[in-house]
Each structure stands twice: as structure tokens, then as C-alpha cells.
Amino acid sequence: MAFGQRREKLRAILSGSSCVHPGSVYDATSVRIAQDIGFEVGMFGGSVASLAVLGDPDIALITLTELAEQMRRMSRAASLPVLVDADHGYGNALNVRRTVQELEAAGAAGLTIEDTLLPQVFGAAKAQLISIEEGVGKMKAALDGRSEPSLVIVGRTGAASITSLDDAIDRARAYEAAGVDALFFTGIKSRAELEAIAAATRLPIVLGGAPEEMNLLDDLAGQRVRIALQSHAPFAAATQAVYETLKALREGHSSKSLKGLASPELTGRLTREADVKARITEFLGLKR
């Protein structure tokens, strides 16, 4: 599927009337699994990007090049639309513009730009935000950086848990006026806060990190939430599975005794084995 079609699918979700959970994806196999299961959209979070590429926690160590390369690998592996957490855009507004260009070329269906001050400032124990004015400049630069209008640009703020709900609303309105396609909020703690945000803004909402009791999709849809993130549990599950498997092998257990391994049938489906064999026959002149 062409990149433009993926972006139009993401736009259809944002312009629809329902709320969906995205599949948390981080590499070629996980994005294929999410597509195989039937997720409408994938979410490539900054935290799992750092874990998958560097094995490091989410402290803004991953580079734009590393993020874009991982996105490119996923785009090649599956046609699932993927929304990418582009953090702060890897610098100032001009860096944001380049970030958009690189992720667009890598096949992202959309990306989020946040107003958190990153990386962490020396001596600052808590998260800080850039000014609204600088945030608006980043959003404008992001919009200017895309060459395909269908690429989705999402303005993100965590102000609700860092400064105040009123500040989050002010920032959202400013980013909305700048022309972003959707608004992403983290740190929302109650239904009342979400209702206040929905009443004060007009754009589709992406919600991250909300309390478990707020995750009823029909209720969220009524507040104009179109994508509601869940945890990045797939990466945690994969880490645990690899750890337990290697530990068992190290302790002398045979591979045949191990539980929870992917079957040859599942592995073959996810690696598109049948398609590869067909190409071998057609292009290499070999019989299957």
C-alpha cells in the first residue's frame, strides 16, 4: 500500500465518529503482527523506540536518524498506518521541519510533536515545557516541512500534569490555530478534565496515559477522542519471553521442552514465506 493511502486511512480514523486503540509497534515483526491481528493503526512510541533500538530508557537519547530508520523498516514490512512519537522534533523549529521530512520519507502516516523541553535541563528535577510561542513555531515548522498534505501532524502537550489544565487548553487552542490536524494530550487524570478539553477545542483528540477507568471506547468517542493509547505491553511481553527462553536454554533445557514459542505456521505467515517462495519460483527459476 502506498504511503499516501496509509495516511488517508489515519485521517479517516481521525475524522470518524469512533475511538480505536492503536497497536504498540516497534519493529518489522511487531508491526506485521498488529496488522495480522487487525489493528486499524499502529503507534510507534518514543519509549519503545529507545528500548528497541538502543536498549536505553526514554530519556531522549535516540537520534532522528535512528528513529527514521526504524520507521523505514516497519514501513517496508507492513502497510499498517503508523503514528510516530517524534518527541520534541529533535531540536528547535528548524529541526522539527527536518524531522517531518525524514519521517515522511520513511513512511510514517502521521507524527506527534510535543512541547516538552527536551533533553532534560541540568538541575531540573521535573519535566518542563517550552513557551507557547515556541510551541506554535514548532507546529508551523512541522506543517511547512511536509511535502504530502495527507501526512498527519499532531500537536502534543503534557501540560495538564506539568503546569495546569488551563495551560493545556491554552496550548491546544494555539496549536489548533496554527493548523495541526489533531491534538494529543497526556496527563489527563479525570473525565472532567477531558470534558473541559473537548469543550474548549475542535480538533480530533489523541489520548495517552489516561486512567484505566477512562478507557471505555464509546465514552471516549463521545468526547471526540479518536485514538486512545494503551500501554506498550507488547514490548514488555516480548522482553519477558526472550529472557525466560534464554534463561531456560542457559540452564540446560532443550529447545523442544520450551513453551510459548511461535509455531512454524505463525512464523511462516508473519515472514510472508508463501510470497517469498512464489518469488523464488518466478525470479530464480526454482521449483517450490
mmCIF file of C-alpha atoms in Angstrom:
data_model
loop_
_atom_site.group_PDB
_atom_site.id
_atom_site.type_symbol
_atom_site.label_atom_id
_atom_site.label_comp_id
_atom_site.label_asym_id
_atom_site.label_seq_id
_atom_site.Cartn_x
_atom_site.Cartn_y
_atom_site.Cartn_z
ATOM 1 C CA MET A 1 0.000 0.000 0.000
ATOM 2 C CA ALA A 2 1.365 3.416 -0.983
ATOM 3 C CA PHE A 3 2.300 5.791 1.821
ATOM 4 C CA GLY A 4 -0.457 8.204 0.798
ATOM 5 C CA GLN A 5 -3.098 5.522 1.238
ATOM 6 C CA ARG A 6 -1.836 4.783 4.741
ATOM 7 C CA ARG A 7 -2.079 8.453 5.628
ATOM 8 C CA GLU A 8 -5.606 8.680 4.275
ATOM 9 C CA LYS A 9 -6.561 5.711 6.453
ATOM 10 C CA LEU A 10 -5.242 7.516 9.522
ATOM 11 C CA ARG A 11 -7.135 10.635 8.511
ATOM 12 C CA ALA A 12 -10.300 8.568 8.139
ATOM 13 C CA ILE A 13 -9.906 7.381 11.730
ATOM 14 C CA LEU A 14 -9.431 10.937 12.969
ATOM 15 C CA SER A 15 -12.409 12.254 11.008
ATOM 16 C CA GLY A 16 -14.672 9.355 12.010
ATOM 17 C CA SER A 17 -17.012 9.007 14.955
ATOM 18 C CA SER A 18 -15.352 6.076 16.757
ATOM 19 C CA CYS A 19 -12.366 5.695 19.056
ATOM 20 C CA VAL A 20 -9.769 2.971 18.491
ATOM 21 C CA HIS A 21 -6.841 1.575 20.432
ATOM 22 C CA PRO A 22 -3.625 1.515 18.375
ATOM 23 C CA GLY A 23 -1.290 -1.444 18.350
ATOM 24 C CA SER A 24 2.012 -0.621 20.033
ATOM 25 C CA VAL A 25 4.682 -1.442 17.429
ATOM 26 C CA TYR A 26 8.446 -1.104 17.421
ATOM 27 C CA ASP A 27 9.968 -3.294 14.688
ATOM 28 C CA ALA A 28 9.185 -5.169 11.484
ATOM 29 C CA THR A 29 7.759 -8.212 13.229
ATOM 30 C CA SER A 30 5.573 -6.349 15.722
ATOM 31 C CA VAL A 31 4.015 -4.173 13.013
ATOM 32 C CA ARG A 32 3.241 -7.265 10.946
ATOM 33 C CA ILE A 33 1.629 -8.896 13.970
ATOM 34 C CA ALA A 34 -0.502 -5.805 14.632
ATOM 35 C CA GLN A 35 -1.635 -5.774 11.005
ATOM 36 C CA ASP A 36 -2.255 -9.528 11.017
ATOM 37 C CA ILE A 37 -4.458 -9.244 14.129
ATOM 38 C CA GLY A 38 -6.476 -6.419 12.603
ATOM 39 C CA PHE A 39 -5.435 -3.188 14.317
ATOM 40 C CA GLU A 40 -6.520 -0.121 12.372
ATOM 41 C CA VAL A 41 -3.408 1.882 13.268
ATOM 42 C CA GLY A 42 -0.030 1.368 14.931
ATOM 43 C CA MET A 43 1.663 3.608 17.488
ATOM 44 C CA PHE A 44 5.463 3.834 17.463
ATOM 45 C CA GLY A 45 6.216 5.374 20.843
ATOM 46 C CA GLY A 46 9.418 7.144 21.734
ATOM 47 C CA SER A 47 9.935 4.939 24.778
ATOM 48 C CA VAL A 48 9.735 1.657 22.854
ATOM 49 C CA ALA A 49 11.835 3.150 20.067
ATOM 50 C CA SER A 50 14.592 3.835 22.571
ATOM 51 C CA LEU A 51 14.244 0.365 24.081
ATOM 52 C CA ALA A 52 14.152 -1.444 20.740
ATOM 53 C CA VAL A 53 16.973 0.471 19.056
ATOM 54 C CA LEU A 54 19.265 1.358 21.956
ATOM 55 C CA GLY A 55 18.186 -0.733 24.926
ATOM 56 C CA ASP A 56 18.000 2.543 26.859
ATOM 57 C CA PRO A 57 15.168 4.194 28.814
ATOM 58 C CA ASP A 58 13.124 7.056 27.403
ATOM 59 C CA ILE A 59 15.438 9.989 28.142
ATOM 60 C CA ALA A 60 15.804 11.457 24.624
ATOM 61 C CA LEU A 61 18.967 9.569 23.687
ATOM 62 C CA ILE A 62 17.700 8.154 20.402
ATOM 63 C CA THR A 63 18.502 10.250 17.325
ATOM 64 C CA LEU A 64 16.258 11.279 14.452
ATOM 65 C CA THR A 65 18.282 9.074 12.088
ATOM 66 C CA GLU A 66 17.771 6.009 14.284
ATOM 67 C CA LEU A 67 14.051 6.697 14.680
ATOM 68 C CA ALA A 68 13.526 7.247 10.950
ATOM 69 C CA GLU A 69 15.482 4.108 10.024
ATOM 70 C CA GLN A 70 13.367 2.000 12.356
ATOM 71 C CA MET A 71 10.219 3.530 10.879
ATOM 72 C CA ARG A 72 11.515 2.759 7.400
ATOM 73 C CA ARG A 73 11.987 -0.889 8.337
ATOM 74 C CA MET A 74 8.418 -1.071 9.612
ATOM 75 C CA SER A 75 7.023 0.667 6.531
ATOM 76 C CA ARG A 76 8.696 -1.920 4.337
ATOM 77 C CA ALA A 77 7.386 -4.803 6.417
ATOM 78 C CA ALA A 78 3.682 -3.871 6.582
ATOM 79 C CA SER A 79 1.128 -1.442 5.223
ATOM 80 C CA LEU A 80 -0.435 -0.641 8.609
ATOM 81 C CA PRO A 81 -0.703 3.140 9.125
ATOM 82 C CA VAL A 82 1.712 4.130 11.904
ATOM 83 C CA LEU A 83 1.587 7.234 14.079
ATOM 84 C CA VAL A 84 5.108 8.105 15.264
ATOM 85 C CA ASP A 85 6.032 9.796 18.516
ATOM 86 C CA ALA A 86 8.590 12.322 17.263
ATOM 87 C CA ASP A 87 9.135 13.755 20.752
ATOM 88 C CA HIS A 88 10.230 17.407 20.611
ATOM 89 C CA GLY A 89 11.294 17.169 16.979
ATOM 90 C CA TYR A 90 14.945 16.711 17.949
ATOM 91 C CA GLY A 91 15.717 20.381 18.433
ATOM 92 C CA ASN A 92 14.230 23.752 17.607
ATOM 93 C CA ALA A 93 11.613 24.557 14.974
ATOM 94 C CA LEU A 94 14.066 24.089 12.109
ATOM 95 C CA ASN A 95 14.971 20.655 13.449
ATOM 96 C CA VAL A 96 11.258 19.886 13.662
ATOM 97 C CA ARG A 97 10.904 20.699 9.980
ATOM 98 C CA ARG A 98 13.646 18.228 9.104
ATOM 99 C CA THR A 99 12.156 15.627 11.442
ATOM 100 C CA VAL A 100 8.909 15.806 9.485
ATOM 101 C CA GLN A 101 10.744 15.433 6.179
ATOM 102 C CA GLU A 102 12.660 12.368 7.357
ATOM 103 C CA LEU A 103 9.669 10.597 8.901
ATOM 104 C CA GLU A 104 7.502 11.387 5.888
ATOM 105 C CA ALA A 105 10.135 9.792 3.623
ATOM 106 C CA ALA A 106 10.303 6.818 5.995
ATOM 107 C CA GLY A 107 6.598 6.113 5.525
ATOM 108 C CA ALA A 108 5.009 7.420 8.713
ATOM 109 C CA ALA A 109 1.274 8.011 8.387
ATOM 110 C CA GLY A 110 1.462 10.745 10.989
ATOM 111 C CA LEU A 111 3.655 12.093 13.747
ATOM 112 C CA THR A 112 3.351 13.927 17.017
ATOM 113 C CA ILE A 113 5.375 16.958 18.083
ATOM 114 C CA GLU A 114 5.312 17.844 21.767
ATOM 115 C CA ASP A 115 6.092 20.959 23.766
ATOM 116 C CA THR A 116 8.181 19.278 26.455
ATOM 117 C CA LEU A 117 11.604 20.794 26.980
ATOM 118 C CA LEU A 118 13.954 18.011 25.897
ATOM 119 C CA PRO A 119 16.529 16.785 26.697
ATOM 120 C CA GLN A 120 16.241 17.305 30.439
ATOM 121 C CA VAL A 121 17.838 20.546 31.603
ATOM 122 C CA PHE A 122 20.727 20.426 34.058
ATOM 123 C CA GLY A 123 19.426 20.779 37.608
ATOM 124 C CA ALA A 124 15.749 20.367 36.681
ATOM 125 C CA ALA A 125 14.175 17.541 38.663
ATOM 126 C CA LYS A 126 10.790 17.748 36.950
ATOM 127 C CA ALA A 127 9.628 17.929 33.346
ATOM 128 C CA GLN A 128 9.459 21.413 31.875
ATOM 129 C CA LEU A 129 7.668 22.919 28.896
ATOM 130 C CA ILE A 130 8.800 25.317 26.221
ATOM 131 C CA SER A 131 6.771 28.518 25.849
ATOM 132 C CA ILE A 132 3.517 28.518 23.926
ATOM 133 C CA GLU A 133 5.133 30.803 21.372
ATOM 134 C CA GLU A 134 7.971 28.375 20.737
ATOM 135 C CA GLY A 135 5.480 25.519 20.613
ATOM 136 C CA VAL A 136 3.464 27.322 17.946
ATOM 137 C CA GLY A 137 6.651 27.886 15.961
ATOM 138 C CA LYS A 138 7.359 24.159 16.071
ATOM 139 C CA MET A 139 3.856 23.303 14.870
ATOM 140 C CA LYS A 140 4.119 25.757 11.987
ATOM 141 C CA ALA A 141 7.522 24.372 11.036
ATOM 142 C CA ALA A 142 6.123 20.826 11.118
ATOM 143 C CA LEU A 143 3.304 21.781 8.768
ATOM 144 C CA ASP A 144 5.730 23.561 6.461
ATOM 145 C CA GLY A 145 8.033 20.543 6.400
ATOM 146 C CA ARG A 146 5.595 18.048 4.926
ATOM 147 C CA SER A 147 5.528 17.661 1.166
ATOM 148 C CA GLU A 148 2.404 15.494 1.136
ATOM 149 C CA PRO A 149 -0.653 17.215 2.654
ATOM 150 C CA SER A 150 -2.106 13.878 3.776
ATOM 151 C CA LEU A 151 0.696 13.370 6.331
ATOM 152 C CA VAL A 152 -0.937 13.896 9.729
ATOM 153 C CA ILE A 153 0.665 16.396 12.103
ATOM 154 C CA VAL A 154 -0.457 16.097 15.729
ATOM 155 C CA GLY A 155 0.299 18.766 18.313
ATOM 156 C CA ARG A 156 1.031 17.205 21.694
ATOM 157 C CA THR A 157 1.158 18.649 25.195
ATOM 158 C CA GLY A 158 1.618 17.211 28.653
ATOM 159 C CA ALA A 159 0.771 20.500 30.334
ATOM 160 C CA ALA A 160 -2.194 19.023 32.232
ATOM 161 C CA SER A 161 0.184 17.162 34.554
ATOM 162 C CA ILE A 162 3.115 19.585 34.402
ATOM 163 C CA THR A 163 1.567 23.044 34.764
ATOM 164 C CA SER A 164 -2.241 23.101 34.736
ATOM 165 C CA LEU A 165 -5.331 22.090 32.812
ATOM 166 C CA ASP A 166 -5.892 25.721 31.793
ATOM 167 C CA ASP A 167 -2.400 25.849 30.343
ATOM 168 C CA ALA A 168 -3.043 22.621 28.442
ATOM 169 C CA ILE A 169 -6.178 24.148 26.944
ATOM 170 C CA ASP A 170 -4.384 27.382 26.019
ATOM 171 C CA ARG A 171 -1.634 25.426 24.309
ATOM 172 C CA ALA A 172 -4.085 23.202 22.483
ATOM 173 C CA ARG A 173 -6.004 26.200 21.169
ATOM 174 C CA ALA A 174 -2.786 27.818 19.990
ATOM 175 C CA TYR A 175 -1.670 24.659 18.167
ATOM 176 C CA GLU A 176 -5.141 24.283 16.704
ATOM 177 C CA ALA A 177 -4.937 27.847 15.374
ATOM 178 C CA ALA A 178 -1.510 27.060 13.905
ATOM 179 C CA GLY A 179 -3.152 24.415 11.716
ATOM 180 C CA VAL A 180 -2.299 20.988 13.163
ATOM 181 C CA ASP A 181 -4.566 18.075 12.243
ATOM 182 C CA ALA A 182 -5.194 16.693 15.732
ATOM 183 C CA LEU A 183 -4.337 17.269 19.388
ATOM 184 C CA PHE A 184 -2.562 14.803 21.676
ATOM 185 C CA PHE A 185 -2.939 15.075 25.445
ATOM 186 C CA THR A 186 -1.048 13.227 28.158
ATOM 187 C CA GLY A 187 -1.501 13.527 31.902
ATOM 188 C CA ILE A 188 -5.303 13.735 31.858
ATOM 189 C CA LYS A 189 -6.465 12.422 35.227
ATOM 190 C CA SER A 190 -10.265 12.555 35.105
ATOM 191 C CA ARG A 191 -13.308 12.556 32.873
ATOM 192 C CA ALA A 192 -13.993 16.158 33.927
ATOM 193 C CA GLU A 193 -10.610 17.262 32.594
ATOM 194 C CA LEU A 194 -11.230 15.508 29.289
ATOM 195 C CA GLU A 195 -14.679 17.064 29.011
ATOM 196 C CA ALA A 196 -13.196 20.529 29.599
ATOM 197 C CA ILE A 197 -10.598 19.947 26.878
ATOM 198 C CA ALA A 198 -13.179 18.641 24.417
ATOM 199 C CA ALA A 199 -15.442 21.633 25.071
ATOM 200 C CA ALA A 200 -12.610 24.122 24.540
ATOM 201 C CA THR A 201 -11.193 22.654 21.306
ATOM 202 C CA ARG A 202 -12.450 21.460 17.907
ATOM 203 C CA LEU A 203 -9.905 19.001 16.539
ATOM 204 C CA PRO A 204 -9.798 15.202 16.902
ATOM 205 C CA ILE A 205 -8.116 14.105 20.132
ATOM 206 C CA VAL A 206 -5.417 11.505 20.729
ATOM 207 C CA LEU A 207 -5.255 10.472 24.381
ATOM 208 C CA GLY A 208 -2.288 8.936 26.143
ATOM 209 C CA GLY A 209 -1.790 7.721 29.684
ATOM 210 C CA ALA A 210 -5.361 8.146 30.912
ATOM 211 C CA PRO A 211 -6.589 6.225 33.984
ATOM 212 C CA GLU A 212 -7.881 2.720 33.262
ATOM 213 C CA GLU A 213 -11.445 3.645 34.155
ATOM 214 C CA MET A 214 -11.487 6.192 31.323
ATOM 215 C CA ASN A 215 -10.696 3.661 28.612
ATOM 216 C CA LEU A 216 -14.251 2.837 27.527
ATOM 217 C CA LEU A 217 -14.088 3.483 23.797
ATOM 218 C CA ASP A 218 -17.703 4.616 23.392
ATOM 219 C CA ASP A 219 -17.348 7.158 26.193
ATOM 220 C CA LEU A 220 -14.092 8.455 24.772
ATOM 221 C CA ALA A 221 -15.597 8.731 21.299
ATOM 222 C CA GLY A 222 -18.291 10.984 22.746
ATOM 223 C CA GLN A 223 -15.539 13.387 23.853
ATOM 224 C CA ARG A 224 -14.028 13.455 20.338
ATOM 225 C CA VAL A 225 -11.186 11.083 21.239
ATOM 226 C CA ARG A 226 -10.352 9.114 18.117
ATOM 227 C CA ILE A 227 -7.204 7.288 19.244
ATOM 228 C CA ALA A 228 -6.651 6.181 22.844
ATOM 229 C CA LEU A 229 -3.252 4.731 23.626
ATOM 230 C CA GLN A 230 -2.857 1.653 25.755
ATOM 231 C CA SER A 231 0.399 0.675 27.414
ATOM 232 C CA HIS A 232 3.400 -0.567 25.474
ATOM 233 C CA ALA A 233 2.743 -4.054 26.839
ATOM 234 C CA PRO A 234 3.857 -5.924 23.678
ATOM 235 C CA PHE A 235 7.478 -4.879 24.147
ATOM 236 C CA ALA A 236 7.372 -5.803 27.836
ATOM 237 C CA ALA A 237 5.869 -9.194 26.967
ATOM 238 C CA ALA A 238 8.491 -9.830 24.297
ATOM 239 C CA THR A 239 11.282 -8.887 26.704
ATOM 240 C CA GLN A 240 9.983 -11.288 29.340
ATOM 241 C CA ALA A 241 9.588 -14.095 26.800
ATOM 242 C CA VAL A 242 13.120 -13.684 25.442
ATOM 243 C CA TYR A 243 14.531 -13.503 28.976
ATOM 244 C CA GLU A 244 12.779 -16.679 30.099
ATOM 245 C CA THR A 245 13.729 -18.548 26.921
ATOM 246 C CA LEU A 246 17.403 -17.633 27.109
ATOM 247 C CA LYS A 247 17.449 -18.401 30.836
ATOM 248 C CA ALA A 248 15.954 -21.848 30.235
ATOM 249 C CA LEU A 249 18.458 -22.594 27.479
ATOM 250 C CA ARG A 250 21.324 -21.375 29.632
ATOM 251 C CA GLU A 251 20.146 -23.713 32.410
ATOM 252 C CA GLY A 252 20.320 -26.673 30.062
ATOM 253 C CA HIS A 253 16.712 -27.126 28.977
ATOM 254 C CA SER A 254 16.277 -28.411 25.437
ATOM 255 C CA SER A 255 14.618 -26.193 22.863
ATOM 256 C CA LYS A 256 11.950 -28.862 22.350
ATOM 257 C CA SER A 257 10.873 -28.530 26.001
ATOM 258 C CA LEU A 258 10.268 -24.791 25.822
ATOM 259 C CA LYS A 259 6.733 -23.417 25.996
ATOM 260 C CA GLY A 260 5.215 -20.405 24.279
ATOM 261 C CA LEU A 261 7.264 -20.486 21.089
ATOM 262 C CA ALA A 262 5.751 -19.290 17.824
ATOM 263 C CA SER A 263 4.641 -22.174 15.657
ATOM 264 C CA PRO A 264 6.230 -22.701 12.235
ATOM 265 C CA GLU A 265 2.837 -21.802 10.747
ATOM 266 C CA LEU A 266 2.671 -18.439 12.546
ATOM 267 C CA THR A 267 6.306 -17.674 11.770
ATOM 268 C CA GLY A 268 5.744 -18.529 8.126
ATOM 269 C CA ARG A 269 2.715 -16.269 7.906
ATOM 270 C CA LEU A 270 4.461 -13.320 9.557
ATOM 271 C CA THR A 271 7.565 -13.695 7.386
ATOM 272 C CA ARG A 272 5.386 -13.958 4.245
ATOM 273 C CA GLU A 273 7.002 -17.296 3.484
ATOM 274 C CA ALA A 274 4.487 -18.233 0.778
ATOM 275 C CA ASP A 275 5.113 -14.968 -1.076
ATOM 276 C CA VAL A 276 8.869 -15.446 -0.869
ATOM 277 C CA LYS A 277 8.629 -18.982 -2.232
ATOM 278 C CA ALA A 278 6.482 -17.736 -5.116
ATOM 279 C CA ARG A 279 9.125 -15.124 -5.968
ATOM 280 C CA ILE A 280 11.857 -17.751 -5.810
ATOM 281 C CA THR A 281 9.954 -19.808 -8.356
ATOM 282 C CA GLU A 282 9.234 -16.846 -10.631
ATOM 283 C CA PHE A 283 12.505 -14.965 -10.462
ATOM 284 C CA LEU A 284 15.111 -17.654 -9.782
ATOM 285 C CA GLY A 285 13.577 -20.410 -11.902
ATOM 286 C CA LEU A 286 13.478 -22.843 -8.985
ATOM 287 C CA LYS A 287 10.640 -25.171 -8.098
ATOM 288 C CA ARG A 288 8.985 -24.849 -4.708
#
